[in-house]
Amino acid sequence: SKTFTVHSSLLFNPKKKAFIKNVSIKVDRQSGAIANVVKRAEDEDDASLQLEDDDIDLRGKVVLPGFVDSHTHMFLYSYKERPAGEQMRNESTVERLVRATNHVRAALLAGYTTYRDLGTETLGNADANLR
C-alpha cells in the first residue's frame, strides 16, 4: 500500500481551534504528507475498528500538527559550550553535518516538523539537504 493510517481519538485542528473526535489520518509513505483525514462514526466502538498490520493505533491519545521552530542554528552547539567562531574554524564539515543531523532528529522526535535554520555558519545551503 502507498499509505498507512494513524487512528486517533482526538485530532487538534488549528484552523478551527478545536478538537475533532475519532479521526483516521492516511499518510503517504514516500513523502510523509497527509493524504486524507477521515472522521470515523461517533458510535463506532474500538472493537469494530479493523486495523491493518501497518496502521498506527493512537486511540486514547491526542494528535497535534507538527510544531514549527523558525529560529535555529542546527550546525552549532550552544554558545555556552563553545564559541561559534571556534566551532566554524576548528570543526570539519562532516562533524558539523553529523551534529546538525542529530539536532534535527531530536527536534523531530520532540514534535517539530518544520525547522528553519538562520544561517548555516559557513556551510552554504547544507541545511536544505537535511531531510
PDB file of C-alpha atoms in Angstrom:
ATOM      1  CA  SER A   1       0.000   0.000   0.000  1.00  0.00           C
ATOM      2  CA  LYS A   2       1.168   3.541  -0.745  1.00  0.00           C
ATOM      3  CA  THR A   3      -0.303   4.826   2.519  1.00  0.00           C
ATOM      4  CA  PHE A   4      -0.609   3.849   6.147  1.00  0.00           C
ATOM      5  CA  THR A   5      -3.251   5.016   8.617  1.00  0.00           C
ATOM      6  CA  VAL A   6      -2.943   6.650  12.016  1.00  0.00           C
ATOM      7  CA  HIS A   7      -6.052   6.204  14.189  1.00  0.00           C
ATOM      8  CA  SER A   8      -6.634   8.764  16.943  1.00  0.00           C
ATOM      9  CA  SER A   9      -9.305   9.601  19.478  1.00  0.00           C
ATOM     10  CA  LEU A  10      -8.641  13.350  19.161  1.00  0.00           C
ATOM     11  CA  LEU A  11      -7.052  15.474  16.441  1.00  0.00           C
ATOM     12  CA  PHE A  12      -6.405  19.167  17.004  1.00  0.00           C
ATOM     13  CA  ASN A  13      -7.472  21.332  14.058  1.00  0.00           C
ATOM     14  CA  PRO A  14      -5.537  24.620  14.340  1.00  0.00           C
ATOM     15  CA  LYS A  15      -7.638  26.357  11.675  1.00  0.00           C
ATOM     16  CA  LYS A  16     -10.845  25.799  13.641  1.00  0.00           C
ATOM     17  CA  LYS A  17      -9.084  25.902  17.028  1.00  0.00           C
ATOM     18  CA  ALA A  18     -10.991  22.790  18.009  1.00  0.00           C
ATOM     19  CA  PHE A  19     -10.526  19.083  18.625  1.00  0.00           C
ATOM     20  CA  ILE A  20     -12.118  16.544  16.287  1.00  0.00           C
ATOM     21  CA  LYS A  21     -13.087  13.200  17.816  1.00  0.00           C
ATOM     22  CA  ASN A  22     -12.496   9.758  16.268  1.00  0.00           C
ATOM     23  CA  VAL A  23     -10.200  10.563  13.359  1.00  0.00           C
ATOM     24  CA  SER A  24      -8.183   8.369  10.998  1.00  0.00           C
ATOM     25  CA  ILE A  25      -5.323  10.005   9.095  1.00  0.00           C
ATOM     26  CA  LYS A  26      -3.966   8.447   5.886  1.00  0.00           C
ATOM     27  CA  VAL A  27      -0.270   9.219   5.359  1.00  0.00           C
ATOM     28  CA  ASP A  28       1.683   8.865   2.102  1.00  0.00           C
ATOM     29  CA  ARG A  29       4.597   6.504   2.771  1.00  0.00           C
ATOM     30  CA  GLN A  30       7.013   8.151   0.360  1.00  0.00           C
ATOM     31  CA  SER A  31       6.525  11.827   1.174  1.00  0.00           C
ATOM     32  CA  GLY A  32       5.160  11.630   4.716  1.00  0.00           C
ATOM     33  CA  ALA A  33       2.400  14.022   3.670  1.00  0.00           C
ATOM     34  CA  ILE A  34      -1.151  13.632   4.921  1.00  0.00           C
ATOM     35  CA  ALA A  35      -3.190  12.124   2.080  1.00  0.00           C
ATOM     36  CA  ASN A  36      -6.611  12.158   3.744  1.00  0.00           C
ATOM     37  CA  VAL A  37      -8.319  12.767   7.084  1.00  0.00           C
ATOM     38  CA  VAL A  38     -11.457  10.763   7.795  1.00  0.00           C
ATOM     39  CA  LYS A  39     -13.804  11.254  10.726  1.00  0.00           C
ATOM     40  CA  ARG A  40     -14.994   7.889  11.996  1.00  0.00           C
ATOM     41  CA  ALA A  41     -18.578   7.391  13.143  1.00  0.00           C
ATOM     42  CA  GLU A  42     -19.218   8.637  16.704  1.00  0.00           C
ATOM     43  CA  ASP A  43     -20.876   5.356  17.647  1.00  0.00           C
ATOM     44  CA  GLU A  44     -18.031   3.218  16.286  1.00  0.00           C
ATOM     45  CA  ASP A  45     -16.536   1.360  19.220  1.00  0.00           C
ATOM     46  CA  ASP A  46     -12.897   0.357  19.492  1.00  0.00           C
ATOM     47  CA  ALA A  47     -13.641  -3.312  18.884  1.00  0.00           C
ATOM     48  CA  SER A  48     -15.263  -2.673  15.492  1.00  0.00           C
ATOM     49  CA  LEU A  49     -12.273  -0.787  14.030  1.00  0.00           C
ATOM     50  CA  GLN A  50     -10.421  -3.018  11.565  1.00  0.00           C
ATOM     51  CA  LEU A  51      -6.667  -2.383  11.909  1.00  0.00           C
ATOM     52  CA  GLU A  52      -4.230  -3.219   9.115  1.00  0.00           C
ATOM     53  CA  ASP A  53      -0.790  -4.598  10.027  1.00  0.00           C
ATOM     54  CA  ASP A  54       0.957  -1.276   9.409  1.00  0.00           C
ATOM     55  CA  ASP A  55      -1.670   1.001  10.987  1.00  0.00           C
ATOM     56  CA  ILE A  56      -0.615   3.096  13.964  1.00  0.00           C
ATOM     57  CA  ASP A  57      -3.146   2.860  16.771  1.00  0.00           C
ATOM     58  CA  LEU A  58      -3.182   6.096  18.784  1.00  0.00           C
ATOM     59  CA  ARG A  59      -6.732   5.754  20.039  1.00  0.00           C
ATOM     60  CA  GLY A  60      -6.902   7.186  23.533  1.00  0.00           C
ATOM     61  CA  LYS A  61      -4.276   9.753  22.566  1.00  0.00           C
ATOM     62  CA  VAL A  62      -4.273  13.250  21.042  1.00  0.00           C
ATOM     63  CA  VAL A  63      -2.678  14.007  17.656  1.00  0.00           C
ATOM     64  CA  LEU A  64      -1.322  17.529  17.148  1.00  0.00           C
ATOM     65  CA  PRO A  65       0.005  19.141  13.977  1.00  0.00           C
ATOM     66  CA  GLY A  66       3.783  19.428  13.749  1.00  0.00           C
ATOM     67  CA  PHE A  67       5.407  22.258  15.633  1.00  0.00           C
ATOM     68  CA  VAL A  68       7.482  24.961  13.904  1.00  0.00           C
ATOM     69  CA  ASP A  69      10.799  26.311  15.165  1.00  0.00           C
ATOM     70  CA  SER A  70      11.550  29.319  12.997  1.00  0.00           C
ATOM     71  CA  HIS A  71      14.875  30.294  14.584  1.00  0.00           C
ATOM     72  CA  THR A  72      17.503  27.579  14.856  1.00  0.00           C
ATOM     73  CA  HIS A  73      21.241  27.174  14.375  1.00  0.00           C
ATOM     74  CA  MET A  74      21.362  23.434  13.837  1.00  0.00           C
ATOM     75  CA  PHE A  75      25.041  23.316  12.884  1.00  0.00           C
ATOM     76  CA  LEU A  76      26.269  24.786  16.168  1.00  0.00           C
ATOM     77  CA  TYR A  77      26.495  23.789  19.802  1.00  0.00           C
ATOM     78  CA  SER A  78      25.160  26.231  22.332  1.00  0.00           C
ATOM     79  CA  TYR A  79      27.461  29.249  22.598  1.00  0.00           C
ATOM     80  CA  LYS A  80      27.812  28.363  26.291  1.00  0.00           C
ATOM     81  CA  GLU A  81      29.586  25.129  25.281  1.00  0.00           C
ATOM     82  CA  ARG A  82      31.898  26.544  22.642  1.00  0.00           C
ATOM     83  CA  PRO A  83      32.053  29.924  20.849  1.00  0.00           C
ATOM     84  CA  ALA A  84      30.604  29.895  17.314  1.00  0.00           C
ATOM     85  CA  GLY A  85      33.815  31.147  15.701  1.00  0.00           C
ATOM     86  CA  GLU A  86      35.766  28.325  17.283  1.00  0.00           C
ATOM     87  CA  GLN A  87      33.264  25.762  16.016  1.00  0.00           C
ATOM     88  CA  MET A  88      33.375  27.113  12.460  1.00  0.00           C
ATOM     89  CA  ARG A  89      37.179  27.314  12.432  1.00  0.00           C
ATOM     90  CA  ASN A  90      38.136  24.085  14.232  1.00  0.00           C
ATOM     91  CA  GLU A  91      35.479  21.547  13.228  1.00  0.00           C
ATOM     92  CA  SER A  92      35.201  19.658   9.956  1.00  0.00           C
ATOM     93  CA  THR A  93      32.180  19.893   7.689  1.00  0.00           C
ATOM     94  CA  VAL A  94      31.395  16.228   8.375  1.00  0.00           C
ATOM     95  CA  GLU A  95      31.450  16.769  12.147  1.00  0.00           C
ATOM     96  CA  ARG A  96      29.091  19.716  11.848  1.00  0.00           C
ATOM     97  CA  LEU A  97      26.757  17.843   9.457  1.00  0.00           C
ATOM     98  CA  VAL A  98      26.545  14.941  11.918  1.00  0.00           C
ATOM     99  CA  ARG A  99      25.741  17.402  14.720  1.00  0.00           C
ATOM    100  CA  ALA A 100      23.041  19.046  12.599  1.00  0.00           C
ATOM    101  CA  THR A 101      21.540  15.659  11.728  1.00  0.00           C
ATOM    102  CA  ASN A 102      21.383  14.792  15.438  1.00  0.00           C
ATOM    103  CA  HIS A 103      19.813  18.171  16.282  1.00  0.00           C
ATOM    104  CA  VAL A 104      17.181  17.760  13.556  1.00  0.00           C
ATOM    105  CA  ARG A 105      16.407  14.181  14.642  1.00  0.00           C
ATOM    106  CA  ALA A 106      15.951  15.279  18.271  1.00  0.00           C
ATOM    107  CA  ALA A 107      13.661  18.089  17.132  1.00  0.00           C
ATOM    108  CA  LEU A 108      11.587  15.697  15.004  1.00  0.00           C
ATOM    109  CA  LEU A 109      11.196  13.299  17.931  1.00  0.00           C
ATOM    110  CA  ALA A 110      10.049  16.256  20.051  1.00  0.00           C
ATOM    111  CA  GLY A 111       7.267  17.051  17.549  1.00  0.00           C
ATOM    112  CA  TYR A 112       8.887  19.674  15.311  1.00  0.00           C
ATOM    113  CA  THR A 113       8.183  19.053  11.631  1.00  0.00           C
ATOM    114  CA  THR A 114       9.355  22.436  10.333  1.00  0.00           C
ATOM    115  CA  TYR A 115      12.784  23.692  11.300  1.00  0.00           C
ATOM    116  CA  ARG A 116      14.246  26.913   9.889  1.00  0.00           C
ATOM    117  CA  ASP A 117      17.989  27.432  10.154  1.00  0.00           C
ATOM    118  CA  LEU A 118      19.017  31.090  10.370  1.00  0.00           C
ATOM    119  CA  GLY A 119      22.440  30.884   8.865  1.00  0.00           C
ATOM    120  CA  THR A 120      24.391  27.731   8.238  1.00  0.00           C
ATOM    121  CA  GLU A 121      27.576  29.241   9.619  1.00  0.00           C
ATOM    122  CA  THR A 122      29.806  28.935   6.501  1.00  0.00           C
ATOM    123  CA  LEU A 123      28.179  25.737   5.210  1.00  0.00           C
ATOM    124  CA  GLY A 124      26.251  27.344   2.328  1.00  0.00           C
ATOM    125  CA  ASN A 125      22.916  25.615   1.707  1.00  0.00           C
ATOM    126  CA  ALA A 126      23.775  22.437   3.630  1.00  0.00           C
ATOM    127  CA  ASP A 127      20.604  22.790   5.709  1.00  0.00           C
ATOM    128  CA  ALA A 128      18.423  22.360   2.604  1.00  0.00           C
ATOM    129  CA  ASN A 129      19.521  18.732   2.264  1.00  0.00           C
ATOM    130  CA  LEU A 130      18.841  17.657   5.857  1.00  0.00           C
ATOM    131  CA  ARG A 131      15.527  15.845   5.497  1.00  0.00           C
TER     132      ARG A 131
END
